[in-house]
Amino acid sequence: MRRPNPEAPIGVFDSGVGGLTVARAVADLLPHEAMRYVADSAHQPYGPQSVAQVRRHALAVLDSLVDEGVKMLVIACNSASVACLADARERYPVPVVEVVLPAVRSALAATRSGRIGVIGTRITIASRAYEDSFAAVAPHTSVVSAPCPRFVDFIEQGVVSGPELEALALEYLAPLTAADVDVLVLGCTHYPLLADLIGAVMGPDVRLVSPSEETAKDIARILAAEGTARPAAQGPASVLVTQTGASEQLLQWAGGLLGSRLLPHSRWTRRAAV
């Protein structure tokens, strides 16, 4: 693995707007680090697709980020992590960070009862990636998982409340409330954008865990360990957001979550879909 240039940006990738929650956490913790965020909006949502399809789309975007000279890759998408994490770590000469293990660590630190719920896309839940990760580090933990496939559709349309979404949340989350979990892992980086709604359904005694903040801490630890952090003395850096499609909603979410850190020309930057 080559030693990256500390001045190079961090590459952050998701199928759509969800990974912006990770980018925001990184920008808050490491404001001096530049980022390049890519949303594969031409191919989202990833959740209903096959592992092979998601792997192909994800690696194409990650290839392009490495070609642009990023010093780290952040797969800010649970579905993509499930589909291609092992391939990515073998394929690229830079560190690759994912979001599953950071969420698992946060959940284990937060639970009192050992009963943990996980929600995610169909591909993430079907992979049992979270169950396997919990079993590896805390085998006596009870994990209940449920797919929430339509949540991403609503979020990508900018809808985070309303009667239809509330009814859907009640349906999706019923197995988790019945299991009396005390922690719920938001196993899709889109889902923190529905935190108010999900929290209202689960009740005040259930802690919601997002991988975003813990992932940002992983990034900081790796940069420090490898000596590739951009010096904080150089001041705040910016985030360039690009996409493979033409989602205006992505740009609205990016502006809301990243504010002045978003480079102005993000609005006009497009990249080819593979």
PDB file of N, CA and C in Angstrom, residues 47-120:
ATOM      1  N   GLY A  47     -30.370  -1.220  -2.666  1.00  0.00           N
ATOM      2  CA  GLY A  47     -30.968  -2.248  -1.822  1.00  0.00           C
ATOM      3  C   GLY A  47     -31.657  -3.384  -2.544  1.00  0.00           C
ATOM      4  N   PRO A  48     -32.477  -3.117  -3.580  1.00  0.00           N
ATOM      5  CA  PRO A  48     -33.183  -4.218  -4.257  1.00  0.00           C
ATOM      6  C   PRO A  48     -32.326  -4.986  -5.267  1.00  0.00           C
ATOM      7  N   GLN A  49     -31.111  -4.510  -5.557  1.00  0.00           N
ATOM      8  CA  GLN A  49     -30.296  -5.128  -6.596  1.00  0.00           C
ATOM      9  C   GLN A  49     -29.541  -6.339  -6.065  1.00  0.00           C
ATOM     10  N   SER A  50     -28.992  -7.110  -6.998  1.00  0.00           N
ATOM     11  CA  SER A  50     -28.197  -8.273  -6.619  1.00  0.00           C
ATOM     12  C   SER A  50     -26.825  -7.826  -6.129  1.00  0.00           C
ATOM     13  N   VAL A  51     -26.166  -8.704  -5.396  1.00  0.00           N
ATOM     14  CA  VAL A  51     -24.812  -8.409  -4.925  1.00  0.00           C
ATOM     15  C   VAL A  51     -23.887  -8.134  -6.102  1.00  0.00           C
ATOM     16  N   ALA A  52     -24.012  -8.905  -7.176  1.00  0.00           N
ATOM     17  CA  ALA A  52     -23.143  -8.723  -8.343  1.00  0.00           C
ATOM     18  C   ALA A  52     -23.354  -7.356  -8.988  1.00  0.00           C
ATOM     19  N   GLN A  53     -24.605  -6.923  -9.087  1.00  0.00           N
ATOM     20  CA  GLN A  53     -24.884  -5.608  -9.661  1.00  0.00           C
ATOM     21  C   GLN A  53     -24.295  -4.493  -8.805  1.00  0.00           C
ATOM     22  N   VAL A  54     -24.528  -4.574  -7.502  1.00  0.00           N
ATOM     23  CA  VAL A  54     -24.017  -3.537  -6.605  1.00  0.00           C
ATOM     24  C   VAL A  54     -22.494  -3.519  -6.630  1.00  0.00           C
ATOM     25  N   ARG A  55     -21.892  -4.689  -6.635  1.00  0.00           N
ATOM     26  CA  ARG A  55     -20.431  -4.757  -6.686  1.00  0.00           C
ATOM     27  C   ARG A  55     -19.903  -4.063  -7.935  1.00  0.00           C
ATOM     28  N   ARG A  56     -20.520  -4.320  -9.071  1.00  0.00           N
ATOM     29  CA  ARG A  56     -20.061  -3.719 -10.321  1.00  0.00           C
ATOM     30  C   ARG A  56     -20.173  -2.194 -10.280  1.00  0.00           C
ATOM     31  N   HIS A  57     -21.324  -1.701  -9.844  1.00  0.00           N
ATOM     32  CA  HIS A  57     -21.518  -0.248  -9.775  1.00  0.00           C
ATOM     33  C   HIS A  57     -20.547   0.396  -8.787  1.00  0.00           C
ATOM     34  N   ALA A  58     -20.412  -0.219  -7.609  1.00  0.00           N
ATOM     35  CA  ALA A  58     -19.585   0.371  -6.561  1.00  0.00           C
ATOM     36  C   ALA A  58     -18.116   0.415  -6.957  1.00  0.00           C
ATOM     37  N   LEU A  59     -17.605  -0.681  -7.482  1.00  0.00           N
ATOM     38  CA  LEU A  59     -16.193  -0.704  -7.851  1.00  0.00           C
ATOM     39  C   LEU A  59     -15.885   0.280  -8.972  1.00  0.00           C
ATOM     40  N   ALA A  60     -16.833   0.500  -9.858  1.00  0.00           N
ATOM     41  CA  ALA A  60     -16.609   1.480 -10.929  1.00  0.00           C
ATOM     42  C   ALA A  60     -16.414   2.878 -10.346  1.00  0.00           C
ATOM     43  N   VAL A  61     -17.234   3.238  -9.369  1.00  0.00           N
ATOM     44  CA  VAL A  61     -17.093   4.552  -8.744  1.00  0.00           C
ATOM     45  C   VAL A  61     -15.813   4.621  -7.922  1.00  0.00           C
ATOM     46  N   LEU A  62     -15.529   3.574  -7.162  1.00  0.00           N
ATOM     47  CA  LEU A  62     -14.310   3.566  -6.345  1.00  0.00           C
ATOM     48  C   LEU A  62     -13.063   3.626  -7.224  1.00  0.00           C
ATOM     49  N   ASP A  63     -13.081   2.927  -8.360  1.00  0.00           N
ATOM     50  CA  ASP A  63     -11.963   3.020  -9.309  1.00  0.00           C
ATOM     51  C   ASP A  63     -11.725   4.468  -9.709  1.00  0.00           C
ATOM     52  N   SER A  64     -12.801   5.188 -10.003  1.00  0.00           N
ATOM     53  CA  SER A  64     -12.660   6.570 -10.464  1.00  0.00           C
ATOM     54  C   SER A  64     -12.094   7.461  -9.364  1.00  0.00           C
ATOM     55  N   LEU A  65     -12.489   7.228  -8.130  1.00  0.00           N
ATOM     56  CA  LEU A  65     -11.958   8.026  -7.023  1.00  0.00           C
ATOM     57  C   LEU A  65     -10.464   7.775  -6.823  1.00  0.00           C
ATOM     58  N   VAL A  66     -10.053   6.518  -6.917  1.00  0.00           N
ATOM     59  CA  VAL A  66      -8.632   6.211  -6.785  1.00  0.00           C
ATOM     60  C   VAL A  66      -7.849   6.836  -7.931  1.00  0.00           C
ATOM     61  N   ASP A  67      -8.403   6.799  -9.135  1.00  0.00           N
ATOM     62  CA  ASP A  67      -7.737   7.432 -10.289  1.00  0.00           C
ATOM     63  C   ASP A  67      -7.568   8.933 -10.081  1.00  0.00           C
ATOM     64  N   GLU A  68      -8.473   9.537  -9.316  1.00  0.00           N
ATOM     65  CA  GLU A  68      -8.388  10.972  -9.036  1.00  0.00           C
ATOM     66  C   GLU A  68      -7.411  11.302  -7.913  1.00  0.00           C
ATOM     67  N   GLY A  69      -6.864  10.265  -7.266  1.00  0.00           N
ATOM     68  CA  GLY A  69      -5.812  10.498  -6.289  1.00  0.00           C
ATOM     69  C   GLY A  69      -6.251  10.683  -4.852  1.00  0.00           C
ATOM     70  N   VAL A  70      -7.410  10.124  -4.459  1.00  0.00           N
ATOM     71  CA  VAL A  70      -7.822  10.245  -3.053  1.00  0.00           C
ATOM     72  C   VAL A  70      -6.867   9.442  -2.169  1.00  0.00           C
ATOM     73  N   LYS A  71      -6.751   9.839  -0.905  1.00  0.00           N
ATOM     74  CA  LYS A  71      -5.829   9.159   0.006  1.00  0.00           C
ATOM     75  C   LYS A  71      -6.512   8.086   0.849  1.00  0.00           C
ATOM     76  N   MET A  72      -7.830   8.026   0.777  1.00  0.00           N
ATOM     77  CA  MET A  72      -8.609   7.041   1.535  1.00  0.00           C
ATOM     78  C   MET A  72      -9.952   6.898   0.862  1.00  0.00           C
ATOM     79  N   LEU A  73     -10.520   5.699   0.937  1.00  0.00           N
ATOM     80  CA  LEU A  73     -11.866   5.458   0.438  1.00  0.00           C
ATOM     81  C   LEU A  73     -12.789   5.153   1.613  1.00  0.00           C
ATOM     82  N   VAL A  74     -13.939   5.790   1.623  1.00  0.00           N
ATOM     83  CA  VAL A  74     -14.945   5.528   2.643  1.00  0.00           C
ATOM     84  C   VAL A  74     -16.192   5.015   1.934  1.00  0.00           C
ATOM     85  N   ILE A  75     -16.511   3.738   2.135  1.00  0.00           N
ATOM     86  CA  ILE A  75     -17.725   3.175   1.547  1.00  0.00           C
ATOM     87  C   ILE A  75     -18.860   3.484   2.517  1.00  0.00           C
ATOM     88  N   ALA A  76     -19.504   4.612   2.293  1.00  0.00           N
ATOM     89  CA  ALA A  76     -20.533   5.110   3.215  1.00  0.00           C
ATOM     90  C   ALA A  76     -21.897   4.553   2.838  1.00  0.00           C
ATOM     91  N   CYS A  77     -21.932   3.265   2.594  1.00  0.00           N
ATOM     92  CA  CYS A  77     -23.135   2.594   2.113  1.00  0.00           C
ATOM     93  C   CYS A  77     -23.076   1.158   2.591  1.00  0.00           C
ATOM     94  N   ASN A  78     -24.044   0.748   3.400  1.00  0.00           N
ATOM     95  CA  ASN A  78     -24.053  -0.615   3.913  1.00  0.00           C
ATOM     96  C   ASN A  78     -24.173  -1.641   2.796  1.00  0.00           C
ATOM     97  N   SER A  79     -25.043  -1.373   1.824  1.00  0.00           N
ATOM     98  CA  SER A  79     -25.244  -2.324   0.729  1.00  0.00           C
ATOM     99  C   SER A  79     -23.955  -2.536  -0.057  1.00  0.00           C
ATOM    100  N   ALA A  80     -23.237  -1.451  -0.333  1.00  0.00           N
ATOM    101  CA  ALA A  80     -21.981  -1.563  -1.067  1.00  0.00           C
ATOM    102  C   ALA A  80     -20.905  -2.241  -0.230  1.00  0.00           C
ATOM    103  N   SER A  81     -20.891  -1.976   1.076  1.00  0.00           N
ATOM    104  CA  SER A  81     -19.928  -2.646   1.949  1.00  0.00           C
ATOM    105  C   SER A  81     -20.128  -4.149   1.906  1.00  0.00           C
ATOM    106  N   VAL A  82     -21.384  -4.572   1.966  1.00  0.00           N
ATOM    107  CA  VAL A  82     -21.707  -5.995   1.902  1.00  0.00           C
ATOM    108  C   VAL A  82     -21.231  -6.597   0.580  1.00  0.00           C
ATOM    109  N   ALA A  83     -21.395  -5.837  -0.499  1.00  0.00           N
ATOM    110  CA  ALA A  83     -21.136  -6.376  -1.833  1.00  0.00           C
ATOM    111  C   ALA A  83     -19.669  -6.397  -2.224  1.00  0.00           C
ATOM    112  N   CYS A  84     -18.878  -5.430  -1.722  1.00  0.00           N
ATOM    113  CA  CYS A  84     -17.535  -5.322  -2.318  1.00  0.00           C
ATOM    114  C   CYS A  84     -16.418  -4.942  -1.362  1.00  0.00           C
ATOM    115  N   LEU A  85     -16.641  -4.961  -0.057  1.00  0.00           N
ATOM    116  CA  LEU A  85     -15.591  -4.499   0.860  1.00  0.00           C
ATOM    117  C   LEU A  85     -14.313  -5.314   0.712  1.00  0.00           C
ATOM    118  N   ALA A  86     -14.436  -6.634   0.730  1.00  0.00           N
ATOM    119  CA  ALA A  86     -13.232  -7.470   0.628  1.00  0.00           C
ATOM    120  C   ALA A  86     -12.495  -7.213  -0.684  1.00  0.00           C
ATOM    121  N   ASP A  87     -13.250  -7.087  -1.773  1.00  0.00           N
ATOM    122  CA  ASP A  87     -12.635  -6.796  -3.078  1.00  0.00           C
ATOM    123  C   ASP A  87     -11.919  -5.455  -3.046  1.00  0.00           C
ATOM    124  N   ALA A  88     -12.564  -4.451  -2.454  1.00  0.00           N
ATOM    125  CA  ALA A  88     -11.991  -3.110  -2.441  1.00  0.00           C
ATOM    126  C   ALA A  88     -10.679  -3.089  -1.661  1.00  0.00           C
ATOM    127  N   ARG A  89     -10.634  -3.796  -0.549  1.00  0.00           N
ATOM    128  CA  ARG A  89      -9.414  -3.770   0.265  1.00  0.00           C
ATOM    129  C   ARG A  89      -8.250  -4.484  -0.419  1.00  0.00           C
ATOM    130  N   GLU A  90      -8.552  -5.426  -1.284  1.00  0.00           N
ATOM    131  CA  GLU A  90      -7.500  -6.086  -2.058  1.00  0.00           C
ATOM    132  C   GLU A  90      -7.115  -5.284  -3.296  1.00  0.00           C
ATOM    133  N   ARG A  91      -8.046  -4.515  -3.802  1.00  0.00           N
ATOM    134  CA  ARG A  91      -7.909  -3.880  -5.113  1.00  0.00           C
ATOM    135  C   ARG A  91      -7.159  -2.546  -5.079  1.00  0.00           C
ATOM    136  N   TYR A  92      -7.265  -1.809  -3.949  1.00  0.00           N
ATOM    137  CA  TYR A  92      -6.794  -0.423  -3.942  1.00  0.00           C
ATOM    138  C   TYR A  92      -5.589  -0.219  -3.035  1.00  0.00           C
ATOM    139  N   PRO A  93      -4.719   0.724  -3.416  1.00  0.00           N
ATOM    140  CA  PRO A  93      -3.494   0.966  -2.650  1.00  0.00           C
ATOM    141  C   PRO A  93      -3.681   1.984  -1.525  1.00  0.00           C
ATOM    142  N   VAL A  94      -4.930   2.268  -1.153  1.00  0.00           N
ATOM    143  CA  VAL A  94      -5.216   3.214  -0.078  1.00  0.00           C
ATOM    144  C   VAL A  94      -6.135   2.536   0.938  1.00  0.00           C
ATOM    145  N   PRO A  95      -6.186   3.023   2.179  1.00  0.00           N
ATOM    146  CA  PRO A  95      -7.089   2.428   3.171  1.00  0.00           C
ATOM    147  C   PRO A  95      -8.549   2.523   2.731  1.00  0.00           C
ATOM    148  N   VAL A  96      -9.322   1.499   3.073  1.00  0.00           N
ATOM    149  CA  VAL A  96     -10.752   1.474   2.768  1.00  0.00           C
ATOM    150  C   VAL A  96     -11.511   1.343   4.094  1.00  0.00           C
ATOM    151  N   VAL A  97     -12.380   2.290   4.356  1.00  0.00           N
ATOM    152  CA  VAL A  97     -13.161   2.327   5.594  1.00  0.00           C
ATOM    153  C   VAL A  97     -14.619   2.017   5.260  1.00  0.00           C
ATOM    154  N   GLU A  98     -15.269   1.223   6.131  1.00  0.00           N
ATOM    155  CA  GLU A  98     -16.673   0.891   5.911  1.00  0.00           C
ATOM    156  C   GLU A  98     -17.491   1.303   7.134  1.00  0.00           C
ATOM    157  N   VAL A  99     -18.792   1.000   7.119  1.00  0.00           N
ATOM    158  CA  VAL A  99     -19.688   1.528   8.146  1.00  0.00           C
ATOM    159  C   VAL A  99     -20.317   0.473   9.050  1.00  0.00           C
ATOM    160  N   VAL A 100     -20.128  -0.818   8.765  1.00  0.00           N
ATOM    161  CA  VAL A 100     -20.801  -1.848   9.564  1.00  0.00           C
ATOM    162  C   VAL A 100     -20.161  -1.994  10.942  1.00  0.00           C
ATOM    163  N   LEU A 101     -18.862  -2.246  11.011  1.00  0.00           N
ATOM    164  CA  LEU A 101     -18.209  -2.451  12.295  1.00  0.00           C
ATOM    165  C   LEU A 101     -18.282  -1.231  13.213  1.00  0.00           C
ATOM    166  N   PRO A 102     -18.150  -0.005  12.687  1.00  0.00           N
ATOM    167  CA  PRO A 102     -18.330   1.143  13.576  1.00  0.00           C
ATOM    168  C   PRO A 102     -19.704   1.172  14.236  1.00  0.00           C
ATOM    169  N   ALA A 103     -20.746   0.805  13.492  1.00  0.00           N
ATOM    170  CA  ALA A 103     -22.091   0.773  14.069  1.00  0.00           C
ATOM    171  C   ALA A 103     -22.212  -0.326  15.115  1.00  0.00           C
ATOM    172  N   VAL A 104     -21.606  -1.465  14.861  1.00  0.00           N
ATOM    173  CA  VAL A 104     -21.637  -2.570  15.822  1.00  0.00           C
ATOM    174  C   VAL A 104     -20.978  -2.150  17.137  1.00  0.00           C
ATOM    175  N   ARG A 105     -19.829  -1.500  17.050  1.00  0.00           N
ATOM    176  CA  ARG A 105     -19.143  -1.043  18.267  1.00  0.00           C
ATOM    177  C   ARG A 105     -20.010  -0.068  19.056  1.00  0.00           C
ATOM    178  N   SER A 106     -20.633   0.866  18.357  1.00  0.00           N
ATOM    179  CA  SER A 106     -21.482   1.847  19.033  1.00  0.00           C
ATOM    180  C   SER A 106     -22.671   1.181  19.707  1.00  0.00           C
ATOM    181  N   ALA A 107     -23.272   0.209  19.035  1.00  0.00           N
ATOM    182  CA  ALA A 107     -24.435  -0.479  19.586  1.00  0.00           C
ATOM    183  C   ALA A 107     -24.070  -1.253  20.844  1.00  0.00           C
ATOM    184  N   LEU A 108     -22.941  -1.935  20.819  1.00  0.00           N
ATOM    185  CA  LEU A 108     -22.518  -2.720  21.981  1.00  0.00           C
ATOM    186  C   LEU A 108     -22.211  -1.815  23.174  1.00  0.00           C
ATOM    187  N   ALA A 109     -21.676  -0.640  22.896  1.00  0.00           N
ATOM    188  CA  ALA A 109     -21.391   0.295  23.983  1.00  0.00           C
ATOM    189  C   ALA A 109     -22.668   0.878  24.571  1.00  0.00           C
ATOM    190  N   ALA A 110     -23.736   0.919  23.768  1.00  0.00           N
ATOM    191  CA  ALA A 110     -24.968   1.578  24.203  1.00  0.00           C
ATOM    192  C   ALA A 110     -25.974   0.651  24.851  1.00  0.00           C
ATOM    193  N   THR A 111     -25.962  -0.645  24.510  1.00  0.00           N
ATOM    194  CA  THR A 111     -27.010  -1.542  24.993  1.00  0.00           C
ATOM    195  C   THR A 111     -26.867  -1.860  26.477  1.00  0.00           C
ATOM    196  N   ARG A 112     -28.007  -1.965  27.139  1.00  0.00           N
ATOM    197  CA  ARG A 112     -28.047  -2.372  28.546  1.00  0.00           C
ATOM    198  C   ARG A 112     -28.562  -3.814  28.676  1.00  0.00           C
ATOM    199  N   SER A 113     -29.438  -4.182  27.767  1.00  0.00           N
ATOM    200  CA  SER A 113     -30.089  -5.497  27.860  1.00  0.00           C
ATOM    201  C   SER A 113     -29.434  -6.553  26.991  1.00  0.00           C
ATOM    202  N   GLY A 114     -28.629  -6.130  26.017  1.00  0.00           N
ATOM    203  CA  GLY A 114     -28.061  -7.081  25.064  1.00  0.00           C
ATOM    204  C   GLY A 114     -29.004  -7.441  23.942  1.00  0.00           C
ATOM    205  N   ARG A 115     -30.176  -6.762  23.890  1.00  0.00           N
ATOM    206  CA  ARG A 115     -31.126  -6.972  22.789  1.00  0.00           C
ATOM    207  C   ARG A 115     -31.010  -5.791  21.831  1.00  0.00           C
ATOM    208  N   ILE A 116     -30.521  -6.068  20.630  1.00  0.00           N
ATOM    209  CA  ILE A 116     -30.204  -5.025  19.653  1.00  0.00           C
ATOM    210  C   ILE A 116     -30.979  -5.252  18.373  1.00  0.00           C
ATOM    211  N   GLY A 117     -31.572  -4.209  17.850  1.00  0.00           N
ATOM    212  CA  GLY A 117     -32.266  -4.268  16.575  1.00  0.00           C
ATOM    213  C   GLY A 117     -31.414  -3.675  15.468  1.00  0.00           C
ATOM    214  N   VAL A 118     -31.606  -4.166  14.263  1.00  0.00           N
ATOM    215  CA  VAL A 118     -30.903  -3.652  13.083  1.00  0.00           C
ATOM    216  C   VAL A 118     -31.915  -3.489  11.966  1.00  0.00           C
ATOM    217  N   ILE A 119     -31.926  -2.323  11.330  1.00  0.00           N
ATOM    218  CA  ILE A 119     -32.727  -2.130  10.120  1.00  0.00           C
ATOM    219  C   ILE A 119     -31.798  -1.761   8.975  1.00  0.00           C
ATOM    220  N   GLY A 120     -32.187  -2.156   7.756  1.00  0.00           N
ATOM    221  CA  GLY A 120     -31.350  -1.874   6.603  1.00  0.00           C
ATOM    222  C   GLY A 120     -32.087  -2.191   5.322  1.00  0.00           C
TER     223      GLY A 120
END
